[in-house]
Amino acid sequence: MISEVLLRVSFLKTILALLVVVIAGCNQKFEDISLSPEFSSMIGTKYVVKKALMIHGVTADIGQENVQYFAITRTPGMGGPEVVSSEPLVVGSVVLVTKVERCSNCLFGSPIHIVVELIADTLSPQVPVRIYQLQSRKDNGDLSLTSEYFEQI
């Protein structure tokens, strides 16, 4: 009986510790990996959007309206309490690649995000625009934006 109680307490402590780690990992931190040889060729490259995408305003401060970054995703996009705005990204929009980042504190892998500037748009240049899961590798191993959605210009 006592060993069963101790086992339950140990299990609850483990769950609580895991929950703390997950919550602490929710505030993503990014390291700039733009100078790495496999990514440096992307910097300064322009692409035109050729297929419908979504752009979302995202915050880590749940319940607040301040956008910490914008995320460009495939349709239908993403949702959750951290998403404060969502709208279609117009086909024909032009993006300029300014940086490549890797998540440095993500629990499940280290996703790579391409940071862009939307040319002729009214978004604040102080708020990063990250492209999520829309990159592919060229034959030479360099990273590029997925040709299904973007065309290099």
C-alpha positions as protocol buffer text, in pm:
chain_id: "A"
residue {
  index: 1
  type: MET
  ca { x: 0 y: 0 z: 0 }
}
residue {
  index: 2
  type: ILE
  ca { x: 273 y: 249 z: 97 }
}
residue {
  index: 3
  type: SER
  ca { x: 479 y: 156 z: -210 }
}
residue {
  index: 4
  type: GLU
  ca { x: 175 y: 229 z: -429 }
}
residue {
  index: 5
  type: VAL
  ca { x: 138 y: 575 z: -272 }
}
residue {
  index: 6
  type: LEU
  ca { x: 509 y: 644 z: -321 }
}
residue {
  index: 7
  type: LEU
  ca { x: 483 y: 531 z: -683 }
}
residue {
  index: 8
  type: ARG
  ca { x: 190 y: 770 z: -743 }
}
residue {
  index: 9
  type: VAL
  ca { x: 375 y: 1059 z: -576 }
}
residue {
  index: 10
  type: SER
  ca { x: 682 y: 986 z: -789 }
}
residue {
  index: 11
  type: PHE
  ca { x: 467 y: 973 z: -1102 }
}
residue {
  index: 12
  type: LEU
  ca { x: 300 y: 1305 z: -1016 }
}
residue {
  index: 13
  type: LYS
  ca { x: 639 y: 1467 z: -953 }
}
residue {
  index: 14
  type: THR
  ca { x: 758 y: 1346 z: -1293 }
}
residue {
  index: 15
  type: ILE
  ca { x: 448 y: 1483 z: -1467 }
}
residue {
  index: 16
  type: LEU
  ca { x: 484 y: 1816 z: -1284 }
}
residue {
  index: 17
  type: ALA
  ca { x: 853 y: 1842 z: -1379 }
}
residue {
  index: 18
  type: LEU
  ca { x: 771 y: 1764 z: -1742 }
}
residue {
  index: 19
  type: LEU
  ca { x: 496 y: 2025 z: -1741 }
}
residue {
  index: 20
  type: VAL
  ca { x: 736 y: 2289 z: -1603 }
}
residue {
  index: 21
  type: VAL
  ca { x: 992 y: 2206 z: -1873 }
}
residue {
  index: 22
  type: VAL
  ca { x: 730 y: 2227 z: -2149 }
}
residue {
  index: 23
  type: ILE
  ca { x: 593 y: 2559 z: -2025 }
}
residue {
  index: 24
  type: ALA
  ca { x: 944 y: 2703 z: -1988 }
}
residue {
  index: 25
  type: GLY
  ca { x: 1023 y: 2594 z: -2344 }
}
residue {
  index: 26
  type: CYS
  ca { x: 724 y: 2775 z: -2492 }
}
residue {
  index: 27
  type: ASN
  ca { x: 915 y: 3104 z: -2523 }
}
residue {
  index: 28
  type: GLN
  ca { x: 1124 y: 3020 z: -2826 }
}
residue {
  index: 29
  type: LYS
  ca { x: 1473 y: 3163 z: -2863 }
}
residue {
  index: 30
  type: PHE
  ca { x: 1642 y: 3181 z: -3201 }
}
residue {
  index: 31
  type: GLU
  ca { x: 2004 y: 3183 z: -3306 }
}
residue {
  index: 32
  type: ASP
  ca { x: 2113 y: 3344 z: -3631 }
}
residue {
  index: 33
  type: ILE
  ca { x: 2270 y: 3081 z: -3859 }
}
residue {
  index: 34
  type: SER
  ca { x: 2274 y: 3298 z: -4173 }
}
residue {
  index: 35
  type: LEU
  ca { x: 2652 y: 3283 z: -4210 }
}
residue {
  index: 36
  type: SER
  ca { x: 2658 y: 2903 z: -4228 }
}
residue {
  index: 37
  type: PRO
  ca { x: 2765 y: 2798 z: -4582 }
}
residue {
  index: 38
  type: GLU
  ca { x: 2445 y: 2607 z: -4651 }
}
residue {
  index: 39
  type: PHE
  ca { x: 2228 y: 2913 z: -4571 }
}
residue {
  index: 40
  type: SER
  ca { x: 2437 y: 3217 z: -4667 }
}
residue {
  index: 41
  type: SER
  ca { x: 2342 y: 3196 z: -5036 }
}
residue {
  index: 42
  type: MET
  ca { x: 1978 y: 3270 z: -4944 }
}
residue {
  index: 43
  type: ILE
  ca { x: 2047 y: 3605 z: -4781 }
}
residue {
  index: 44
  type: GLY
  ca { x: 1939 y: 3891 z: -5008 }
}
residue {
  index: 45
  type: THR
  ca { x: 1737 y: 3662 z: -5236 }
}
residue {
  index: 46
  type: LYS
  ca { x: 1391 y: 3779 z: -5348 }
}
residue {
  index: 47
  type: TYR
  ca { x: 1094 y: 3551 z: -5408 }
}
residue {
  index: 48
  type: VAL
  ca { x: 743 y: 3613 z: -5534 }
}
residue {
  index: 49
  type: VAL
  ca { x: 453 y: 3427 z: -5368 }
}
residue {
  index: 50
  type: LYS
  ca { x: 283 y: 3213 z: -5633 }
}
residue {
  index: 51
  type: LYS
  ca { x: 30 y: 3014 z: -5426 }
}
residue {
  index: 52
  type: ALA
  ca { x: -207 y: 3109 z: -5142 }
}
residue {
  index: 53
  type: LEU
  ca { x: -43 y: 3134 z: -4799 }
}
residue {
  index: 54
  type: MET
  ca { x: -145 y: 3276 z: -4461 }
}
residue {
  index: 55
  type: ILE
  ca { x: 29 y: 3533 z: -4242 }
}
residue {
  index: 56
  type: HIS
  ca { x: -35 y: 3528 z: -3867 }
}
residue {
  index: 57
  type: GLY
  ca { x: 51 y: 3774 z: -3591 }
}
residue {
  index: 58
  type: VAL
  ca { x: 190 y: 3575 z: -3297 }
}
residue {
  index: 59
  type: THR
  ca { x: 256 y: 3666 z: -2934 }
}
residue {
  index: 60
  type: ALA
  ca { x: 394 y: 3473 z: -2637 }
}
residue {
  index: 61
  type: ASP
  ca { x: 192 y: 3695 z: -2403 }
}
residue {
  index: 62
  type: ILE
  ca { x: -140 y: 3511 z: -2410 }
}
residue {
  index: 63
  type: GLY
  ca { x: -428 y: 3754 z: -2382 }
}
residue {
  index: 64
  type: GLN
  ca { x: -222 y: 4045 z: -2516 }
}
residue {
  index: 65
  type: GLU
  ca { x: -254 y: 4194 z: -2863 }
}
residue {
  index: 66
  type: ASN
  ca { x: 113 y: 4290 z: -2911 }
}
residue {
  index: 67
  type: VAL
  ca { x: 258 y: 4095 z: -3204 }
}
residue {
  index: 68
  type: GLN
  ca { x: 608 y: 3958 z: -3135 }
}
residue {
  index: 69
  type: TYR
  ca { x: 651 y: 3810 z: -3481 }
}
residue {
  index: 70
  type: PHE
  ca { x: 458 y: 3721 z: -3794 }
}
residue {
  index: 71
  type: ALA
  ca { x: 445 y: 3365 z: -3924 }
}
residue {
  index: 72
  type: ILE
  ca { x: 389 y: 3274 z: -4289 }
}
residue {
  index: 73
  type: THR
  ca { x: 236 y: 2928 z: -4324 }
}
residue {
  index: 74
  type: ARG
  ca { x: 48 y: 2707 z: -4567 }
}
residue {
  index: 75
  type: THR
  ca { x: -330 y: 2736 z: -4566 }
}
residue {
  index: 76
  type: PRO
  ca { x: -541 y: 2689 z: -4359 }
}
residue {
  index: 77
  type: GLY
  ca { x: -271 y: 2825 z: -4128 }
}
residue {
  index: 78
  type: MET
  ca { x: -233 y: 2795 z: -3754 }
}
residue {
  index: 79
  type: GLY
  ca { x: -441 y: 2875 z: -3449 }
}
residue {
  index: 80
  type: GLY
  ca { x: -429 y: 2892 z: -3075 }
}
residue {
  index: 81
  type: PRO
  ca { x: -431 y: 3153 z: -2802 }
}
residue {
  index: 82
  type: GLU
  ca { x: -92 y: 3288 z: -2916 }
}
residue {
  index: 83
  type: VAL
  ca { x: -226 y: 3379 z: -3262 }
}
residue {
  index: 84
  type: VAL
  ca { x: -367 y: 3732 z: -3250 }
}
residue {
  index: 85
  type: SER
  ca { x: -432 y: 3783 z: -3621 }
}
residue {
  index: 86
  type: SER
  ca { x: -458 y: 3578 z: -3941 }
}
residue {
  index: 87
  type: GLU
  ca { x: -505 y: 3687 z: -4299 }
}
residue {
  index: 88
  type: PRO
  ca { x: -421 y: 3563 z: -4647 }
}
residue {
  index: 89
  type: LEU
  ca { x: -84 y: 3659 z: -4793 }
}
residue {
  index: 90
  type: VAL
  ca { x: -159 y: 3795 z: -5138 }
}
residue {
  index: 91
  type: VAL
  ca { x: -32 y: 3594 z: -5435 }
}
residue {
  index: 92
  type: GLY
  ca { x: 224 y: 3816 z: -5607 }
}
residue {
  index: 93
  type: SER
  ca { x: 368 y: 3948 z: -5279 }
}
residue {
  index: 94
  type: VAL
  ca { x: 746 y: 3978 z: -5281 }
}
residue {
  index: 95
  type: VAL
  ca { x: 967 y: 3867 z: -4993 }
}
residue {
  index: 96
  type: LEU
  ca { x: 1335 y: 3942 z: -4935 }
}
residue {
  index: 97
  type: VAL
  ca { x: 1530 y: 3687 z: -4729 }
}
residue {
  index: 98
  type: THR
  ca { x: 1715 y: 3869 z: -4451 }
}
residue {
  index: 99
  type: LYS
  ca { x: 1814 y: 3594 z: -4208 }
}
residue {
  index: 100
  type: VAL
  ca { x: 1802 y: 3222 z: -4133 }
}
residue {
  index: 101
  type: GLU
  ca { x: 1736 y: 3119 z: -3772 }
}
residue {
  index: 102
  type: ARG
  ca { x: 1732 y: 2797 z: -3573 }
}
residue {
  index: 103
  type: CYS
  ca { x: 1532 y: 2750 z: -3255 }
}
residue {
  index: 104
  type: SER
  ca { x: 1789 y: 2710 z: -2978 }
}
residue {
  index: 105
  type: ASN
  ca { x: 1560 y: 2599 z: -2695 }
}
residue {
  index: 106
  type: CYS
  ca { x: 1291 y: 2388 z: -2863 }
}
residue {
  index: 107
  type: LEU
  ca { x: 1220 y: 2058 z: -2690 }
}
residue {
  index: 108
  type: PHE
  ca { x: 1140 y: 1857 z: -3000 }
}
residue {
  index: 109
  type: GLY
  ca { x: 1408 y: 1936 z: -3258 }
}
residue {
  index: 110
  type: SER
  ca { x: 1559 y: 2262 z: -3376 }
}
residue {
  index: 111
  type: PRO
  ca { x: 1339 y: 2392 z: -3657 }
}
residue {
  index: 112
  type: ILE
  ca { x: 1487 y: 2631 z: -3910 }
}
residue {
  index: 113
  type: HIS
  ca { x: 1296 y: 2949 z: -3992 }
}
residue {
  index: 114
  type: ILE
  ca { x: 1364 y: 3184 z: -4278 }
}
residue {
  index: 115
  type: VAL
  ca { x: 1320 y: 3549 z: -4181 }
}
residue {
  index: 116
  type: VAL
  ca { x: 1198 y: 3776 z: -4458 }
}
residue {
  index: 117
  type: GLU
  ca { x: 1096 y: 4131 z: -4522 }
}
residue {
  index: 118
  type: LEU
  ca { x: 771 y: 4179 z: -4712 }
}
residue {
  index: 119
  type: ILE
  ca { x: 850 y: 4427 z: -4988 }
}
residue {
  index: 120
  type: ALA
  ca { x: 599 y: 4715 z: -5026 }
}
residue {
  index: 121
  type: ASP
  ca { x: 406 y: 4614 z: -4714 }
}
residue {
  index: 122
  type: THR
  ca { x: 306 y: 4809 z: -4408 }
}
residue {
  index: 123
  type: LEU
  ca { x: 434 y: 4564 z: -4145 }
}
residue {
  index: 124
  type: SER
  ca { x: 670 y: 4711 z: -3888 }
}
residue {
  index: 125
  type: PRO
  ca { x: 1032 y: 4631 z: -3980 }
}
residue {
  index: 126
  type: GLN
  ca { x: 1105 y: 4578 z: -3608 }
}
residue {
  index: 127
  type: VAL
  ca { x: 874 y: 4273 z: -3599 }
}
residue {
  index: 128
  type: PRO
  ca { x: 1030 y: 3964 z: -3759 }
}
residue {
  index: 129
  type: VAL
  ca { x: 844 y: 3775 z: -4033 }
}
residue {
  index: 130
  type: ARG
  ca { x: 928 y: 3403 z: -4020 }
}
residue {
  index: 131
  type: ILE
  ca { x: 845 y: 3148 z: -4288 }
}
residue {
  index: 132
  type: TYR
  ca { x: 748 y: 2815 z: -4135 }
}
residue {
  index: 133
  type: GLN
  ca { x: 810 y: 2477 z: -4302 }
}
residue {
  index: 134
  type: LEU
  ca { x: 821 y: 2615 z: -4656 }
}
residue {
  index: 135
  type: GLN
  ca { x: 1183 y: 2546 z: -4739 }
}
residue {
  index: 136
  type: SER
  ca { x: 1353 y: 2276 z: -4940 }
}
residue {
  index: 137
  type: ARG
  ca { x: 1704 y: 2175 z: -5041 }
}
residue {
  index: 138
  type: LYS
  ca { x: 1849 y: 2239 z: -5385 }
}
residue {
  index: 139
  type: ASP
  ca { x: 2052 y: 1969 z: -5560 }
}
residue {
  index: 140
  type: ASN
  ca { x: 2372 y: 2128 z: -5424 }
}
residue {
  index: 141
  type: GLY
  ca { x: 2239 y: 2110 z: -5064 }
}
residue {
  index: 142
  type: ASP
  ca { x: 2165 y: 2482 z: -5027 }
}
residue {
  index: 143
  type: LEU
  ca { x: 1837 y: 2587 z: -4869 }
}
residue {
  index: 144
  type: SER
  ca { x: 1570 y: 2765 z: -5071 }
}
residue {
  index: 145
  type: LEU
  ca { x: 1202 y: 2849 z: -5035 }
}
residue {
  index: 146
  type: THR
  ca { x: 969 y: 2573 z: -5162 }
}
residue {
  index: 147
  type: SER
  ca { x: 912 y: 2615 z: -5536 }
}
residue {
  index: 148
  type: GLU
  ca { x: 546 y: 2512 z: -5504 }
}
residue {
  index: 149
  type: TYR
  ca { x: 479 y: 2838 z: -5316 }
}
residue {
  index: 150
  type: PHE
  ca { x: 764 y: 3072 z: -5414 }
}
residue {
  index: 151
  type: GLU
  ca { x: 951 y: 3165 z: -5730 }
}
residue {
  index: 152
  type: GLN
  ca { x: 1294 y: 3321 z: -5707 }
}
residue {
  index: 153
  type: ILE
  ca { x: 1317 y: 3654 z: -5890 }
}
